[in-house]
Coordinates of C-alpha atoms and ligand atoms in Angstrom, one line a residue:
X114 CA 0.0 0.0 0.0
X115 CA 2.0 2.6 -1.3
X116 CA 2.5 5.7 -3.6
X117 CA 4.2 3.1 -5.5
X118 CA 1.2 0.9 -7.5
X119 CA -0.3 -2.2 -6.5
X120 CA -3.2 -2.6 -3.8
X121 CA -5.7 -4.5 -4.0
X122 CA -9.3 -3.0 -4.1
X123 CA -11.7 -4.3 -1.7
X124 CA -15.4 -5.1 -3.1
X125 CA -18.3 -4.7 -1.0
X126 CA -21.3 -4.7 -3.7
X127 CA -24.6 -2.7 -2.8
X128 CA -27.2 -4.1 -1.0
X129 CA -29.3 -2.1 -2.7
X130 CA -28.8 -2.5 -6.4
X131 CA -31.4 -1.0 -8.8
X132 CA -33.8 -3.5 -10.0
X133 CA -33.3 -4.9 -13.9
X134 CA -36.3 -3.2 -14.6
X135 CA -36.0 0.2 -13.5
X136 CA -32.2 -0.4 -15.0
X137 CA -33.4 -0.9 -18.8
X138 CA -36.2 2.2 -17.8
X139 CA -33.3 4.4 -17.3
X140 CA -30.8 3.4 -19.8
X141 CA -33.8 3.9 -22.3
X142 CA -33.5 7.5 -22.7
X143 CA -30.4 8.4 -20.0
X144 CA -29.3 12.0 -21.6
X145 CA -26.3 12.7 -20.6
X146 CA -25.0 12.9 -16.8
X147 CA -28.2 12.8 -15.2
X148 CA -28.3 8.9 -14.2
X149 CA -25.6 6.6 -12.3
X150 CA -24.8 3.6 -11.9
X151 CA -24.4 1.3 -8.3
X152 CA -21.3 1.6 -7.5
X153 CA -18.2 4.1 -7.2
X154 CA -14.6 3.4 -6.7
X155 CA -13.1 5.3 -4.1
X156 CA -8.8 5.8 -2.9
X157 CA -7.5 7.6 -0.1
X158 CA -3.9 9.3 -0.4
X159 CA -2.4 10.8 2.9
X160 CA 1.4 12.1 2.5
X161 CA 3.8 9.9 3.9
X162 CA 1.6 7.1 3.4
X163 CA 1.1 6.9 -0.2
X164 CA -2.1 5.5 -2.0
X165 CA -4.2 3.2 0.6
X166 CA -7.9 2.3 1.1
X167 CA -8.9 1.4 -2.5
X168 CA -12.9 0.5 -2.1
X169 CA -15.4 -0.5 -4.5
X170 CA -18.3 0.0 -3.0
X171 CA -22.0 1.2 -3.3
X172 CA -22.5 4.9 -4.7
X173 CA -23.2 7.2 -2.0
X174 CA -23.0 10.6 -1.0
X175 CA -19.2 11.4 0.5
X176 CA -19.2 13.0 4.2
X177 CA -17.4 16.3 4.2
X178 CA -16.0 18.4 6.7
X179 CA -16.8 22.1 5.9
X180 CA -13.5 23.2 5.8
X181 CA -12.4 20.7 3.5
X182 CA -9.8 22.1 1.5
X183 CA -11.5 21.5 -2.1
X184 CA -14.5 23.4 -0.6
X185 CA -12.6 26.3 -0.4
X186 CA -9.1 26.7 -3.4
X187 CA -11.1 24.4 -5.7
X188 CA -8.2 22.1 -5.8
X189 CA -9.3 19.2 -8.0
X190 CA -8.8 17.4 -11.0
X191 CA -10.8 15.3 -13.5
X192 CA -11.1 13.1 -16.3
X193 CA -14.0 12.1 -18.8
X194 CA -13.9 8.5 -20.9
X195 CA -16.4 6.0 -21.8
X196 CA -17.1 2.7 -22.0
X197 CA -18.6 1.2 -24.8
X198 CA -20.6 -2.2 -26.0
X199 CA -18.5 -3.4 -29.0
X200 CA -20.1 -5.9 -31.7
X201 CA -18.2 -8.8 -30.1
X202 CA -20.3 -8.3 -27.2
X203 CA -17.5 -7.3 -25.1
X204 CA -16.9 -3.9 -23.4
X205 CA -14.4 -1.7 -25.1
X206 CA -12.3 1.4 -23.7
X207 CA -10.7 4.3 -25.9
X208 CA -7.6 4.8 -25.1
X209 CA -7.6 5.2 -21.1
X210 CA -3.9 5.0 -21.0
X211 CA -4.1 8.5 -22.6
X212 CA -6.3 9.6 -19.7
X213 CA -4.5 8.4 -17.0
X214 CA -1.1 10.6 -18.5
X215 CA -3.6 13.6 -18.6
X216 CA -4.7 12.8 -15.0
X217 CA -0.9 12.9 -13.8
X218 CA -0.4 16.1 -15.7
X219 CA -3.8 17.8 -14.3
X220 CA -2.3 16.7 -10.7
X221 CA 0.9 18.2 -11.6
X222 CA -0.2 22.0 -12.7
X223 CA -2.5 21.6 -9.2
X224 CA 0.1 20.5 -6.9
X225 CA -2.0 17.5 -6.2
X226 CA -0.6 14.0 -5.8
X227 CA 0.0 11.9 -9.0
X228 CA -2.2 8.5 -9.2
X229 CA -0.4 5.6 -10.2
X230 CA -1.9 5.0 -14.0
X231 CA -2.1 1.1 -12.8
X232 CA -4.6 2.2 -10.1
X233 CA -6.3 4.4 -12.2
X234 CA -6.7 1.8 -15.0
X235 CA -7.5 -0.7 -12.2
X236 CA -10.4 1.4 -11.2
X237 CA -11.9 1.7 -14.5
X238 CA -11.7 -1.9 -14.7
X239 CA -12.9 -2.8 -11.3
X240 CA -16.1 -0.4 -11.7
X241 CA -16.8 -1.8 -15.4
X242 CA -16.3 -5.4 -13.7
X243 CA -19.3 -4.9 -11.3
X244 CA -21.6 -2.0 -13.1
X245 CA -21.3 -3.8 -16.6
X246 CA -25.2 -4.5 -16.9
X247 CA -25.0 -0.4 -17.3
X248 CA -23.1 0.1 -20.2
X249 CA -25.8 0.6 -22.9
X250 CA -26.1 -1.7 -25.7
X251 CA -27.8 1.3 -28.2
X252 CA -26.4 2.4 -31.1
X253 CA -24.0 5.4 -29.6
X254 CA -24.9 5.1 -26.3
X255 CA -22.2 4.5 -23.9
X256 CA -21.0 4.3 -20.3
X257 CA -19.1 7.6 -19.7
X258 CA -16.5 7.0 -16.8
X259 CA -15.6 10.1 -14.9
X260 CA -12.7 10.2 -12.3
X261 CA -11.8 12.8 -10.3
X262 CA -9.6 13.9 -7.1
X263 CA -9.7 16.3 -4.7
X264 CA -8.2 17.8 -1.9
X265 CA -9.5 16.1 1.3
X266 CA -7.8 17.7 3.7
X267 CA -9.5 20.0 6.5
X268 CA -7.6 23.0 6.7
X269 CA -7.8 26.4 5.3
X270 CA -4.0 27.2 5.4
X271 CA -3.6 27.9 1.1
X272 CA -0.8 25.3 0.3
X273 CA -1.0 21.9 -1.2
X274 CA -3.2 19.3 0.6
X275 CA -1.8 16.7 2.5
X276 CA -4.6 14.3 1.9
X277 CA -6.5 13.7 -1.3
X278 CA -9.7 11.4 -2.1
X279 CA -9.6 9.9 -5.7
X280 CA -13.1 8.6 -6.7
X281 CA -14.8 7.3 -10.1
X282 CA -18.0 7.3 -10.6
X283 CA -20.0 6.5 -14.0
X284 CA -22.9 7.9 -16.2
X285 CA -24.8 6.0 -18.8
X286 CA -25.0 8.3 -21.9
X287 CA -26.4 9.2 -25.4
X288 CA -25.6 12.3 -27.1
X289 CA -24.2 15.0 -25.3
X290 CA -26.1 17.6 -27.4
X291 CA -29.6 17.9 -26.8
X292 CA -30.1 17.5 -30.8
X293 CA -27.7 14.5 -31.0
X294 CA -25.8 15.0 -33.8
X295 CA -26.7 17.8 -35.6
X296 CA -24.6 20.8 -36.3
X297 CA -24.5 23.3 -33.1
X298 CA -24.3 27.0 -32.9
X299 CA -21.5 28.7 -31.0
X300 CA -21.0 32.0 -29.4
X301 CA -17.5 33.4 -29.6
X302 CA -17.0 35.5 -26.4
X303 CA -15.8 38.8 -26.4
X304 CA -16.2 39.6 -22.5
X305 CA -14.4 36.1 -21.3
X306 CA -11.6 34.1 -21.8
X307 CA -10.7 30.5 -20.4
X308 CA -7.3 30.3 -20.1
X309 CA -4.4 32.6 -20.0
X310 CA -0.3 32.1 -20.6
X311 CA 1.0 30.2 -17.7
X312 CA -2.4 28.8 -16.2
X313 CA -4.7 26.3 -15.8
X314 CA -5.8 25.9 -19.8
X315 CA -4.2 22.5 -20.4
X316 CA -5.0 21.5 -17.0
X317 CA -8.4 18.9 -16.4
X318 CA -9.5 20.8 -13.4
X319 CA -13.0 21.8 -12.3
X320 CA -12.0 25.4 -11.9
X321 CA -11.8 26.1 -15.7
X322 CA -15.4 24.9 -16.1
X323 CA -16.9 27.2 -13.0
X324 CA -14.5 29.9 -14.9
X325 CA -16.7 29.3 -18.2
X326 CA -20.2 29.3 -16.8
X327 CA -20.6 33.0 -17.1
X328 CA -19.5 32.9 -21.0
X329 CA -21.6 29.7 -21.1
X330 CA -24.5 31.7 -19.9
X331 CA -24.4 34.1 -22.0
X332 CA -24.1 31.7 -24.7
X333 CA -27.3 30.3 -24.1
X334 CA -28.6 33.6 -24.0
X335 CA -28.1 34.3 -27.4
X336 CA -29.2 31.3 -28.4
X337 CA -26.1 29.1 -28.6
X338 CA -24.9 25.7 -27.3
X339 CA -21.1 26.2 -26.7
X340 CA -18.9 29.1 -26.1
X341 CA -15.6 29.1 -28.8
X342 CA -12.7 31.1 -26.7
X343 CA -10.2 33.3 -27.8
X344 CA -6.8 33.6 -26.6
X345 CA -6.5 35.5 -23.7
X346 CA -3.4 37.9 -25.0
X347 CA -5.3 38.9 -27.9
X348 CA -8.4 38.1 -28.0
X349 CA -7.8 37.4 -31.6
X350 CA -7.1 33.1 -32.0
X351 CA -9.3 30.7 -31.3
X352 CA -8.2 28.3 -28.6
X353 CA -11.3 25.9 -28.0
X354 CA -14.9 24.9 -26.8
X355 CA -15.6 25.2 -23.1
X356 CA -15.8 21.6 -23.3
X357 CA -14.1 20.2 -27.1
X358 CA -11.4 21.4 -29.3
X359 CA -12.5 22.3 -32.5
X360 CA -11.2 21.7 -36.0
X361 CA -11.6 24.0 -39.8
X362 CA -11.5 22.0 -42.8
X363 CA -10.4 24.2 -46.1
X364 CA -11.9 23.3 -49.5
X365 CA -8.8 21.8 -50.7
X366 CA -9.2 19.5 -47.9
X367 CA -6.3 20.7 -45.2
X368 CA -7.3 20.7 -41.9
X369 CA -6.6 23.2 -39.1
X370 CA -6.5 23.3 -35.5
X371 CA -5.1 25.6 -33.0
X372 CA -2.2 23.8 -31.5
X373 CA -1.3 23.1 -27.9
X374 CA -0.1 26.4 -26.9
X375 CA -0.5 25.4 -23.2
X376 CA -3.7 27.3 -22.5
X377 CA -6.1 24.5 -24.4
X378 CA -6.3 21.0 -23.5
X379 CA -5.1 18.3 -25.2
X380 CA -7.7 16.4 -26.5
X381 CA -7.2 12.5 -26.7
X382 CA -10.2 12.7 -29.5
X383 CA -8.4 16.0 -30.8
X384 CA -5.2 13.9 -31.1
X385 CA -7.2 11.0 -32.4
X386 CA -9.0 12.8 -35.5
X387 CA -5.6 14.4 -36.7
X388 CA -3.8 10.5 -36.9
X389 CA -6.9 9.6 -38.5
X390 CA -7.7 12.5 -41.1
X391 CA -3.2 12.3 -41.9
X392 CA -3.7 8.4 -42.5
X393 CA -6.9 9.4 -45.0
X394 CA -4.6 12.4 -46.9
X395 CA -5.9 15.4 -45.2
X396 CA -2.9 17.7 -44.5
X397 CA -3.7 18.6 -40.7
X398 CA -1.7 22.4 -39.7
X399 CA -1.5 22.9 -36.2
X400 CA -1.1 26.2 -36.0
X401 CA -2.9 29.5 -34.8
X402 CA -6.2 30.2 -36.7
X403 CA -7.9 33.5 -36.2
X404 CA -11.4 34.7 -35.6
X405 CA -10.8 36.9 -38.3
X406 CA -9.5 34.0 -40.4
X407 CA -12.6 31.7 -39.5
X408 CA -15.2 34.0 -40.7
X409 CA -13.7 35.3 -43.8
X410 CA -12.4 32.0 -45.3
X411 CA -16.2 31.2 -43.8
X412 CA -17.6 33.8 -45.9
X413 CA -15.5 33.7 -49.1
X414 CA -16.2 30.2 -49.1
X415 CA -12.5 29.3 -48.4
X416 CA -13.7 26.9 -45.0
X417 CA -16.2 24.9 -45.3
X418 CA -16.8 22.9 -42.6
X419 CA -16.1 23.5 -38.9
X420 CA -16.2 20.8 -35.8
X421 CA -15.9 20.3 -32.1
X422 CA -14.9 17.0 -30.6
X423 CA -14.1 15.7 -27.3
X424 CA -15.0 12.5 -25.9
X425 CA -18.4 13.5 -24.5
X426 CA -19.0 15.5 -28.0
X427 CA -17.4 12.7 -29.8
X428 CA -17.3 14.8 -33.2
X429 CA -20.1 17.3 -33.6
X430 CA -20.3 19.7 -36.7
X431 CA -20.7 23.6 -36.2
X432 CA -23.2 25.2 -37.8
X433 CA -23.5 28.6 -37.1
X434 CA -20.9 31.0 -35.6
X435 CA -22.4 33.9 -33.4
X436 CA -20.8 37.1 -31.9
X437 CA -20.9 40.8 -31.6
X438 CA -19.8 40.5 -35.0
X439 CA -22.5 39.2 -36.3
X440 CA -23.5 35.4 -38.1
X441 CA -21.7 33.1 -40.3
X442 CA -23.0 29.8 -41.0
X443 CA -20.4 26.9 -42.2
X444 CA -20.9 25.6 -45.7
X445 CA -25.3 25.5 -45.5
X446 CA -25.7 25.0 -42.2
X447 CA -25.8 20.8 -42.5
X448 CA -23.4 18.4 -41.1
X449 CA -20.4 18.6 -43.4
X450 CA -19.1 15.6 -45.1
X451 CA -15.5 15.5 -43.9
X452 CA -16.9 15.9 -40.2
X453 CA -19.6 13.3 -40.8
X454 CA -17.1 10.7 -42.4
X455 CA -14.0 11.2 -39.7
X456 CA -16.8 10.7 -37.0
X457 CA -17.9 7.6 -38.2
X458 CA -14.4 6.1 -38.4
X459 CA -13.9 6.8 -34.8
X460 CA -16.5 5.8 -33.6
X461 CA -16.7 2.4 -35.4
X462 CA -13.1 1.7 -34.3
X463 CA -14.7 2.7 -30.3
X464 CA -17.3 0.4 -31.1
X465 CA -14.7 -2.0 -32.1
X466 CA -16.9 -2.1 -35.5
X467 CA -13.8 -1.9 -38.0
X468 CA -9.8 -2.9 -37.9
X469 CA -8.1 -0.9 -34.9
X470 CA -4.7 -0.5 -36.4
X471 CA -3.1 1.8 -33.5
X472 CA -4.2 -0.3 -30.4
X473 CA -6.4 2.2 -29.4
X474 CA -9.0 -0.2 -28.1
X475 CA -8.7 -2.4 -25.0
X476 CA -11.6 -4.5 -23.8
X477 CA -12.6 -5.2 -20.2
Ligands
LIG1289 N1 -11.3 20.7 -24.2 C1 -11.9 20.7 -23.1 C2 -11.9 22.0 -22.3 C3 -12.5 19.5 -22.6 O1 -13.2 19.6 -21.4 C4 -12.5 18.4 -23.3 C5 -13.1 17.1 -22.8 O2 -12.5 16.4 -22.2 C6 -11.8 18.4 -24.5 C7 -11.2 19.5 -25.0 C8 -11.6 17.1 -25.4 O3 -10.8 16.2 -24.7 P1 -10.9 14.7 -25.0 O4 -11.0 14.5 -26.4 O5 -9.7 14.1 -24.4 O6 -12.2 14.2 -24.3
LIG1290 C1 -15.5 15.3 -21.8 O1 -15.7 15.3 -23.0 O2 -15.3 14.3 -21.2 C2 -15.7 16.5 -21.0 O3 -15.2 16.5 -19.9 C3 -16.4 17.6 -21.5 C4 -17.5 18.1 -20.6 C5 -18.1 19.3 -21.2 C6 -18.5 17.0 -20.3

């Protein structure tokens, strides 16, 4: 039981499990984040000690002391991956290696305590092991994992905790747009930025989401389902979604994302979709894109098609393009071909529906 790796999870299975019934009620419409499944995985950290305490055990609300430190300096991390029904009837992951590296980093920036990527990859396993009846067998639907950490520690002193409490917990899911697929509409903000040179941008940590409800807010104000961010410096590149990266595709076909400057997280899908649009003979430029460049190559005719993608997004076209500025729409406003075809690839190979040539895919 150390900082170290191996130690064993103990299992103590609810008592209370929900019933089949009520099960296939749920998973047949589950949205996205609003249902749970029976159990959670839980680990303890304490300095000096290491990693200890690793429990599966039935979901339930976690005690608190109010001056917990997390309550107070937000100090917490977290990933999103998911969980999927493959055609061979087994259960596949997406690259959860990837996640686990991210999850170090995140802990890293936040001065938190690193989690062994055996114990996180163990956990994922463990909670597939006992909540596998919850992984949805529907065409797209999937069981999105979410782990997280946080600083455990009472004490309001601001320095790093001295005790952390890693826990996973997981979400049946369909699409994470309210439309499903279809193109969204996105609101470039003027007033806020997410992530500035030097902080928390390429981080996975809760604080950048509370930092983007505002913009979010006033997204949905105008009519919009994601906010689009631009850099913090000069409010002039685009960096990313408040939740996805986001690709341009050029009529000649060449592809172009902003790259990872430090203040934009680095999307495992993101990463994903430029090996898989190089391997299909799209020239992919990471490099800085402008608003400026968006909307006139969007006008002139020069971009045509525009997408988001992360794993809760998977790969979802953009439609329209609000701001002060006014409107553009990409290409007629319809899911674009290059979009629709790179997100069927991915997702077949998530599905374990076609050849998975880069070990991408592990099953459970
Ligand atoms: N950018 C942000 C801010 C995100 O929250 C996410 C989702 O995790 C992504 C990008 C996409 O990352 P990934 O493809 O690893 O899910
Ligand atoms: C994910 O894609 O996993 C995310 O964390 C994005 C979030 C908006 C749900």
């Amino acid at each position: 039981m150390s900082g170290g790796g191996t130690i064993d999870f103990e299992i103590r299975p609810s008592s209370q499990p929900v019933s089949a019934t009520e099960r296939e009620a749920l998973l047949a419409n589950p949205g996205f984040g609003r249902i749970f499944t029976d159990h959670m995985v839980t680990i303890r950290y304490a300095e000096g000690k290491g990693w200890y305490d690793a429990r599966v055990e039935a979901r339930a609300p976690i005690p608190m002391d109010p001056a917990t430190a997390v309550l107070h300096y937000a100090q917490e991390i977290f990933e999103g991956l998911k969980a999927y029904h493959r055609a061979d009837g087994k259960i596949g992951l997406f690259r959860p290696e990837a996640n686990a590296a991210r999850f170090v980093e995140s802990a890293h920036r936040m001065a938190m305590a690193p989690l062994p990527t055996e114990l996180f990859l163990g956990s994922i396993r463990q909670l597939i092991d006992i909540d596998r009846a919850w992984v949805p067998t529907s065409t797209e639907g999937s069981l999105y994992l979410r782990p997280f950490q946080y600083a455990s520690e009472a004490f309001l002193g601001v320095r790093p905790a001295r005790e952390y409490l890693y826990v996973l917990i997981a979400s049946p899911v369909g699409p994470y747009f309210a439309g499903g697929v279809k193109p969204v509409t996105i609101w470039v903000s003027n007033d806020y930025t997410r992530a500035a040179p030097g902080g928390t941008g390429a981080a996975k940590c809760g604080g950048n989401y509370a930092a983007g409800l505002a913009a979010q807010a006033e997204a949905a104000e105008h009519g919009c389902d994601q906010v689009v961010y631009l850099d913090a410096a000069e409010r002039r590149y685009i960096d990313e979604l408040g939740g996805m990266n986001v690709f341009l595709v050029r009529k000649d076909g060449t592809m172009i994302t902003p790259p990872l400057n430090g203040a934009i997280l680095p999307g495992i899908t993101r990463d994903s979709v430029i090996t898989l649009a190089k391997e299909q003979g799209y020239s992919v430029e990471e490099r800085p894109v402008s608003i400026d460049e968006w909307r006139d190559g969007a006008r002139s005719g020069e971009i045509v098609e525009a997408f988001a993608c992360g794993t809760a997004a998977v790969l979802t076209p953009i439609g329209t393009v609000r701001g002060t500025e006014g409107d553009f729409l990409m290409g007629d406003g319809t899911a674009g071909q290059v979009a629709t075809a790179l997100r069927a690839h991915l997702v077949d190979i998530q599905f374990g529906r076609r050849p998975d040539p880069h070990g991408w895919t592990t099953t459970v």
